[in-house]
Amino acid sequence: MATVSRAISNPSIVSETTRKAVEAAIAQTGYTLNFTARNLRQQQVGGVLALVPNLANPFFSQILSGISEVLRRHNLSLLVMDTTAVPDQPAMKVLGPI
């Protein structure tokens, strides 16, 4: 696993033969890099938080889909939070930059 990780993240430190073998295995298996997992391992957020007033409203799903598509091109994840008030719980407050 470490060799595959090196071949993907820093291909110049593995031999060309090894890199080509890893690339062939990736093509054969259809592997895609999970940027969320990579960011967790590197202790980075790698994402953008979208606060949505009501996730049940289908209007927001189209907007969120477009945002997600653009963020994926930049290897970022979309995190979504519904800000709709929940009975018996205090209203959410924004305390400052995250």
mmCIF file of N, CA and C in Angstrom:
data_model
loop_
_atom_site.group_PDB
_atom_site.id
_atom_site.type_symbol
_atom_site.label_atom_id
_atom_site.label_comp_id
_atom_site.label_asym_id
_atom_site.label_seq_id
_atom_site.Cartn_x
_atom_site.Cartn_y
_atom_site.Cartn_z
ATOM 1 N N MET A 1 0.821 -1.186 0.000
ATOM 2 C CA MET A 1 0.000 0.000 0.000
ATOM 3 C C MET A 1 0.869 1.256 0.000
ATOM 4 N N ALA A 2 1.983 1.208 0.716
ATOM 5 C CA ALA A 2 2.855 2.377 0.776
ATOM 6 C C ALA A 2 3.428 2.701 -0.604
ATOM 7 N N THR A 3 3.785 1.671 -1.361
ATOM 8 C CA THR A 3 4.340 1.897 -2.701
ATOM 9 C C THR A 3 3.296 2.528 -3.617
ATOM 10 N N VAL A 4 2.060 2.047 -3.535
ATOM 11 C CA VAL A 4 0.985 2.616 -4.349
ATOM 12 C C VAL A 4 0.777 4.071 -3.964
ATOM 13 N N SER A 5 0.778 4.347 -2.675
ATOM 14 C CA SER A 5 0.613 5.717 -2.197
ATOM 15 C C SER A 5 1.716 6.615 -2.738
ATOM 16 N N ARG A 6 2.949 6.139 -2.674
ATOM 17 C CA ARG A 6 4.078 6.929 -3.198
ATOM 18 C C ARG A 6 3.950 7.143 -4.704
ATOM 19 N N ALA A 7 3.554 6.106 -5.409
ATOM 20 C CA ALA A 7 3.435 6.202 -6.867
ATOM 21 C C ALA A 7 2.375 7.224 -7.269
ATOM 22 N N ILE A 8 1.325 7.349 -6.460
ATOM 23 C CA ILE A 8 0.272 8.312 -6.764
ATOM 24 C C ILE A 8 0.652 9.715 -6.297
ATOM 25 N N SER A 9 1.141 9.813 -5.073
ATOM 26 C CA SER A 9 1.398 11.122 -4.461
ATOM 27 C C SER A 9 2.704 11.768 -4.902
ATOM 28 N N ASN A 10 3.718 10.941 -5.096
ATOM 29 C CA ASN A 10 5.037 11.482 -5.425
ATOM 30 C C ASN A 10 5.736 10.516 -6.381
ATOM 31 N N PRO A 11 5.278 10.452 -7.631
ATOM 32 C CA PRO A 11 5.777 9.432 -8.561
ATOM 33 C C PRO A 11 7.274 9.496 -8.838
ATOM 34 N N SER A 12 7.906 10.620 -8.595
ATOM 35 C CA SER A 12 9.337 10.732 -8.888
ATOM 36 C C SER A 12 10.200 9.903 -7.943
ATOM 37 N N ILE A 13 9.643 9.444 -6.821
ATOM 38 C CA ILE A 13 10.465 8.672 -5.875
ATOM 39 C C ILE A 13 10.335 7.160 -6.067
ATOM 40 N N VAL A 14 9.542 6.732 -7.038
ATOM 41 C CA VAL A 14 9.462 5.296 -7.352
ATOM 42 C C VAL A 14 10.003 5.075 -8.759
ATOM 43 N N SER A 15 10.440 3.855 -9.010
ATOM 44 C CA SER A 15 10.990 3.564 -10.332
ATOM 45 C C SER A 15 9.889 3.653 -11.387
ATOM 46 N N GLU A 16 10.305 3.880 -12.623
ATOM 47 C CA GLU A 16 9.339 3.981 -13.720
ATOM 48 C C GLU A 16 8.564 2.683 -13.879
ATOM 49 N N THR A 17 9.233 1.546 -13.701
ATOM 50 C CA THR A 17 8.581 0.247 -13.817
ATOM 51 C C THR A 17 7.478 0.103 -12.766
ATOM 52 N N THR A 18 7.800 0.487 -11.544
ATOM 53 C CA THR A 18 6.817 0.407 -10.456
ATOM 54 C C THR A 18 5.656 1.350 -10.720
ATOM 55 N N ARG A 19 5.951 2.562 -11.135
ATOM 56 C CA ARG A 19 4.907 3.553 -11.413
ATOM 57 C C ARG A 19 3.966 3.048 -12.498
ATOM 58 N N LYS A 20 4.535 2.474 -13.560
ATOM 59 C CA LYS A 20 3.708 1.948 -14.652
ATOM 60 C C LYS A 20 2.851 0.776 -14.183
ATOM 61 N N ALA A 21 3.396 -0.071 -13.318
ATOM 62 C CA ALA A 21 2.632 -1.201 -12.785
ATOM 63 C C ALA A 21 1.458 -0.696 -11.939
ATOM 64 N N VAL A 22 1.711 0.326 -11.133
ATOM 65 C CA VAL A 22 0.643 0.903 -10.314
ATOM 66 C C VAL A 22 -0.410 1.540 -11.212
ATOM 67 N N GLU A 23 0.005 2.277 -12.213
ATOM 68 C CA GLU A 23 -0.945 2.915 -13.138
ATOM 69 C C GLU A 23 -1.793 1.871 -13.870
ATOM 70 N N ALA A 24 -1.171 0.749 -14.237
ATOM 71 C CA ALA A 24 -1.912 -0.318 -14.909
ATOM 72 C C ALA A 24 -2.945 -0.932 -13.964
ATOM 73 N N ALA A 25 -2.559 -1.148 -12.723
ATOM 74 C CA ALA A 25 -3.490 -1.707 -11.738
ATOM 75 C C ALA A 25 -4.646 -0.746 -11.475
ATOM 76 N N ILE A 26 -4.359 0.549 -11.432
ATOM 77 C CA ILE A 26 -5.400 1.560 -11.241
ATOM 78 C C ILE A 26 -6.382 1.527 -12.409
ATOM 79 N N ALA A 27 -5.853 1.466 -13.616
ATOM 80 C CA ALA A 27 -6.709 1.424 -14.808
ATOM 81 C C ALA A 27 -7.550 0.148 -14.833
ATOM 82 N N GLN A 28 -6.945 -0.971 -14.469
ATOM 83 C CA GLN A 28 -7.637 -2.256 -14.509
ATOM 84 C C GLN A 28 -8.752 -2.331 -13.463
ATOM 85 N N THR A 29 -8.514 -1.773 -12.283
ATOM 86 C CA THR A 29 -9.498 -1.881 -11.204
ATOM 87 C C THR A 29 -10.485 -0.726 -11.173
ATOM 88 N N GLY A 30 -10.186 0.358 -11.900
ATOM 89 C CA GLY A 30 -11.071 1.517 -11.884
ATOM 90 C C GLY A 30 -10.946 2.330 -10.609
ATOM 91 N N TYR A 31 -9.823 2.187 -9.916
ATOM 92 C CA TYR A 31 -9.593 2.903 -8.664
ATOM 93 C C TYR A 31 -9.656 4.409 -8.878
ATOM 94 N N THR A 32 -10.284 5.100 -7.943
ATOM 95 C CA THR A 32 -10.252 6.562 -7.933
ATOM 96 C C THR A 32 -9.816 7.015 -6.554
ATOM 97 N N LEU A 33 -9.084 8.085 -6.514
ATOM 98 C CA LEU A 33 -8.548 8.622 -5.273
ATOM 99 C C LEU A 33 -9.668 9.227 -4.440
ATOM 100 N N ASN A 34 -9.717 8.899 -3.161
ATOM 101 C CA ASN A 34 -10.696 9.458 -2.230
ATOM 102 C C ASN A 34 -10.035 10.655 -1.545
ATOM 103 N N PHE A 35 -10.359 11.855 -2.034
ATOM 104 C CA PHE A 35 -9.712 13.053 -1.511
ATOM 105 C C PHE A 35 -10.115 13.339 -0.068
ATOM 106 N N THR A 36 -11.307 12.949 0.314
ATOM 107 C CA THR A 36 -11.728 13.152 1.701
ATOM 108 C C THR A 36 -10.845 12.325 2.631
ATOM 109 N N ALA A 37 -10.611 11.070 2.273
ATOM 110 C CA ALA A 37 -9.750 10.211 3.088
ATOM 111 C C ALA A 37 -8.322 10.744 3.107
ATOM 112 N N ARG A 38 -7.846 11.214 1.968
ATOM 113 C CA ARG A 38 -6.487 11.765 1.901
ATOM 114 C C ARG A 38 -6.360 12.985 2.808
ATOM 115 N N ASN A 39 -7.347 13.860 2.756
ATOM 116 C CA ASN A 39 -7.303 15.059 3.593
ATOM 117 C C ASN A 39 -7.378 14.709 5.074
ATOM 118 N N LEU A 40 -8.172 13.695 5.424
ATOM 119 C CA LEU A 40 -8.216 13.261 6.819
ATOM 120 C C LEU A 40 -6.849 12.785 7.272
ATOM 121 N N ARG A 41 -6.207 11.980 6.424
ATOM 122 C CA ARG A 41 -4.878 11.459 6.778
ATOM 123 C C ARG A 41 -3.875 12.582 6.932
ATOM 124 N N GLN A 42 -3.982 13.606 6.124
ATOM 125 C CA GLN A 42 -3.052 14.740 6.181
ATOM 126 C C GLN A 42 -3.519 15.806 7.173
ATOM 127 N N GLN A 43 -4.598 15.517 7.891
ATOM 128 C CA GLN A 43 -5.182 16.421 8.880
ATOM 129 C C GLN A 43 -5.511 17.781 8.280
ATOM 130 N N GLN A 44 -6.121 17.736 7.106
ATOM 131 C CA GLN A 44 -6.595 18.937 6.433
ATOM 132 C C GLN A 44 -8.089 18.783 6.202
ATOM 133 N N VAL A 45 -8.783 19.899 6.172
ATOM 134 C CA VAL A 45 -10.222 19.834 5.935
ATOM 135 C C VAL A 45 -10.477 19.498 4.478
ATOM 136 N N GLY A 46 -9.906 20.245 3.569
ATOM 137 C CA GLY A 46 -10.074 19.971 2.150
ATOM 138 C C GLY A 46 -11.518 20.081 1.694
ATOM 139 N N GLY A 47 -12.288 20.910 2.368
ATOM 140 C CA GLY A 47 -13.692 21.014 2.005
ATOM 141 C C GLY A 47 -14.248 22.396 2.249
ATOM 142 N N VAL A 48 -15.442 22.582 1.746
ATOM 143 C CA VAL A 48 -16.168 23.829 1.894
ATOM 144 C C VAL A 48 -17.502 23.500 2.552
ATOM 145 N N LEU A 49 -17.863 24.281 3.555
ATOM 146 C CA LEU A 49 -19.118 24.067 4.259
ATOM 147 C C LEU A 49 -20.195 24.954 3.661
ATOM 148 N N ALA A 50 -21.315 24.343 3.296
ATOM 149 C CA ALA A 50 -22.468 25.089 2.800
ATOM 150 C C ALA A 50 -23.573 24.994 3.851
ATOM 151 N N LEU A 51 -24.016 26.136 4.340
ATOM 152 C CA LEU A 51 -25.118 26.183 5.292
ATOM 153 C C LEU A 51 -26.398 26.387 4.500
ATOM 154 N N VAL A 52 -27.328 25.458 4.637
ATOM 155 C CA VAL A 52 -28.555 25.471 3.849
ATOM 156 C C VAL A 52 -29.742 25.643 4.799
ATOM 157 N N PRO A 53 -30.640 26.570 4.497
ATOM 158 C CA PRO A 53 -31.750 26.821 5.416
ATOM 159 C C PRO A 53 -32.794 25.713 5.477
ATOM 160 N N ASN A 54 -32.851 24.846 4.467
ATOM 161 C CA ASN A 54 -33.848 23.776 4.495
ATOM 162 C C ASN A 54 -33.490 22.738 3.434
ATOM 163 N N LEU A 55 -32.851 21.660 3.848
ATOM 164 C CA LEU A 55 -32.438 20.628 2.898
ATOM 165 C C LEU A 55 -33.623 19.922 2.248
ATOM 166 N N ALA A 56 -34.771 19.979 2.857
ATOM 167 C CA ALA A 56 -35.950 19.335 2.286
ATOM 168 C C ALA A 56 -36.447 20.058 1.033
ATOM 169 N N ASN A 57 -36.018 21.276 0.829
ATOM 170 C CA ASN A 57 -36.421 22.060 -0.337
ATOM 171 C C ASN A 57 -35.592 21.612 -1.548
ATOM 172 N N PRO A 58 -36.214 21.061 -2.599
ATOM 173 C CA PRO A 58 -35.467 20.558 -3.760
ATOM 174 C C PRO A 58 -34.687 21.638 -4.503
ATOM 175 N N PHE A 59 -35.024 22.892 -4.310
ATOM 176 C CA PHE A 59 -34.299 23.993 -4.933
ATOM 177 C C PHE A 59 -32.813 23.934 -4.574
ATOM 178 N N PHE A 60 -32.528 23.594 -3.314
ATOM 179 C CA PHE A 60 -31.142 23.599 -2.854
ATOM 180 C C PHE A 60 -30.335 22.434 -3.395
ATOM 181 N N SER A 61 -30.979 21.307 -3.740
ATOM 182 C CA SER A 61 -30.220 20.156 -4.239
ATOM 183 C C SER A 61 -29.521 20.479 -5.556
ATOM 184 N N GLN A 62 -30.176 21.253 -6.420
ATOM 185 C CA GLN A 62 -29.537 21.625 -7.691
ATOM 186 C C GLN A 62 -28.353 22.551 -7.449
ATOM 187 N N ILE A 63 -28.504 23.481 -6.540
ATOM 188 C CA ILE A 63 -27.403 24.396 -6.215
ATOM 189 C C ILE A 63 -26.230 23.624 -5.614
ATOM 190 N N LEU A 64 -26.532 22.756 -4.658
ATOM 191 C CA LEU A 64 -25.479 21.983 -4.003
ATOM 192 C C LEU A 64 -24.772 21.049 -4.991
ATOM 193 N N SER A 65 -25.513 20.491 -5.928
ATOM 194 C CA SER A 65 -24.918 19.631 -6.943
ATOM 195 C C SER A 65 -23.914 20.415 -7.787
ATOM 196 N N GLY A 66 -24.277 21.618 -8.185
ATOM 197 C CA GLY A 66 -23.365 22.456 -8.965
ATOM 198 C C GLY A 66 -22.136 22.848 -8.178
ATOM 199 N N ILE A 67 -22.326 23.209 -6.923
ATOM 200 C CA ILE A 67 -21.189 23.568 -6.064
ATOM 201 C C ILE A 67 -20.255 22.378 -5.929
ATOM 202 N N SER A 68 -20.826 21.206 -5.671
ATOM 203 C CA SER A 68 -20.032 19.998 -5.500
ATOM 204 C C SER A 68 -19.224 19.668 -6.751
ATOM 205 N N GLU A 69 -19.841 19.823 -7.900
ATOM 206 C CA GLU A 69 -19.154 19.543 -9.167
ATOM 207 C C GLU A 69 -17.931 20.435 -9.345
ATOM 208 N N VAL A 70 -18.083 21.704 -9.051
ATOM 209 C CA VAL A 70 -16.962 22.643 -9.181
ATOM 210 C C VAL A 70 -15.872 22.323 -8.162
ATOM 211 N N LEU A 71 -16.265 22.040 -6.934
ATOM 212 C CA LEU A 71 -15.280 21.744 -5.893
ATOM 213 C C LEU A 71 -14.489 20.482 -6.209
ATOM 214 N N ARG A 72 -15.155 19.457 -6.771
ATOM 215 C CA ARG A 72 -14.461 18.206 -7.116
ATOM 216 C C ARG A 72 -13.336 18.455 -8.099
ATOM 217 N N ARG A 73 -13.548 19.397 -9.013
ATOM 218 C CA ARG A 73 -12.488 19.720 -9.993
ATOM 219 C C ARG A 73 -11.250 20.283 -9.301
ATOM 220 N N HIS A 74 -11.444 20.784 -8.094
ATOM 221 C CA HIS A 74 -10.334 21.356 -7.325
ATOM 222 C C HIS A 74 -9.950 20.466 -6.141
ATOM 223 N N ASN A 75 -10.393 19.205 -6.220
ATOM 224 C CA ASN A 75 -10.075 18.205 -5.190
ATOM 225 C C ASN A 75 -10.554 18.615 -3.801
ATOM 226 N N LEU A 76 -11.707 19.248 -3.747
ATOM 227 C CA LEU A 76 -12.308 19.648 -2.480
ATOM 228 C C LEU A 76 -13.633 18.926 -2.301
ATOM 229 N N SER A 77 -14.027 18.746 -1.054
ATOM 230 C CA SER A 77 -15.298 18.111 -0.733
ATOM 231 C C SER A 77 -16.306 19.164 -0.314
ATOM 232 N N LEU A 78 -17.568 18.849 -0.508
ATOM 233 C CA LEU A 78 -18.644 19.735 -0.057
ATOM 234 C C LEU A 78 -19.247 19.159 1.212
ATOM 235 N N LEU A 79 -19.243 19.953 2.255
ATOM 236 C CA LEU A 79 -19.881 19.586 3.515
ATOM 237 C C LEU A 79 -21.152 20.412 3.615
ATOM 238 N N VAL A 80 -22.261 19.785 3.938
ATOM 239 C CA VAL A 80 -23.553 20.470 3.955
ATOM 240 C C VAL A 80 -24.154 20.369 5.347
ATOM 241 N N MET A 81 -24.698 21.491 5.806
ATOM 242 C CA MET A 81 -25.367 21.513 7.102
ATOM 243 C C MET A 81 -26.699 22.220 6.965
ATOM 244 N N ASP A 82 -27.721 21.571 7.436
ATOM 245 C CA ASP A 82 -29.069 22.131 7.421
ATOM 246 C C ASP A 82 -29.216 23.028 8.651
ATOM 247 N N THR A 83 -29.564 24.264 8.450
ATOM 248 C CA THR A 83 -29.690 25.213 9.556
ATOM 249 C C THR A 83 -31.123 25.357 10.058
ATOM 250 N N THR A 84 -32.015 24.508 9.563
ATOM 251 C CA THR A 84 -33.400 24.557 10.013
ATOM 252 C C THR A 84 -33.464 24.293 11.519
ATOM 253 N N ALA A 85 -34.209 25.125 12.224
ATOM 254 C CA ALA A 85 -34.347 24.955 13.665
ATOM 255 C C ALA A 85 -35.044 23.633 13.972
ATOM 256 N N VAL A 86 -34.559 22.964 15.003
ATOM 257 C CA VAL A 86 -35.135 21.701 15.439
ATOM 258 C C VAL A 86 -35.861 21.961 16.759
ATOM 259 N N PRO A 87 -37.104 21.496 16.873
ATOM 260 C CA PRO A 87 -37.828 21.704 18.131
ATOM 261 C C PRO A 87 -37.046 21.151 19.317
ATOM 262 N N ASP A 88 -37.142 21.819 20.433
ATOM 263 C CA ASP A 88 -36.497 21.413 21.686
ATOM 264 C C ASP A 88 -34.972 21.537 21.651
ATOM 265 N N GLN A 89 -34.438 22.230 20.665
ATOM 266 C CA GLN A 89 -33.002 22.482 20.630
ATOM 267 C C GLN A 89 -32.773 23.962 20.381
ATOM 268 N N PRO A 90 -31.739 24.524 20.968
ATOM 269 C CA PRO A 90 -31.479 25.944 20.747
ATOM 270 C C PRO A 90 -31.108 26.220 19.290
ATOM 271 N N ALA A 91 -31.399 27.436 18.851
ATOM 272 C CA ALA A 91 -31.049 27.837 17.485
ATOM 273 C C ALA A 91 -29.526 27.815 17.338
ATOM 274 N N MET A 92 -29.069 27.516 16.114
ATOM 275 C CA MET A 92 -27.636 27.459 15.846
ATOM 276 C C MET A 92 -27.088 28.874 15.730
ATOM 277 N N LYS A 93 -25.870 29.056 16.201
ATOM 278 C CA LYS A 93 -25.222 30.356 16.133
ATOM 279 C C LYS A 93 -23.875 30.197 15.438
ATOM 280 N N VAL A 94 -23.531 31.158 14.605
ATOM 281 C CA VAL A 94 -22.218 31.163 13.972
ATOM 282 C C VAL A 94 -21.291 31.932 14.900
ATOM 283 N N LEU A 95 -20.223 31.281 15.349
ATOM 284 C CA LEU A 95 -19.312 31.885 16.308
ATOM 285 C C LEU A 95 -18.163 32.616 15.633
ATOM 286 N N GLY A 96 -17.890 32.317 14.400
ATOM 287 C CA GLY A 96 -16.775 32.955 13.693
ATOM 288 C C GLY A 96 -16.205 32.004 12.670
ATOM 289 N N PRO A 97 -15.091 32.385 12.054
ATOM 290 C CA PRO A 97 -14.479 31.531 11.023
ATOM 291 C C PRO A 97 -14.123 30.171 11.581
ATOM 292 N N ILE A 98 -14.295 29.183 10.722
ATOM 293 C CA ILE A 98 -13.963 27.813 11.119
ATOM 294 C C ILE A 98 -12.553 27.502 10.699
#
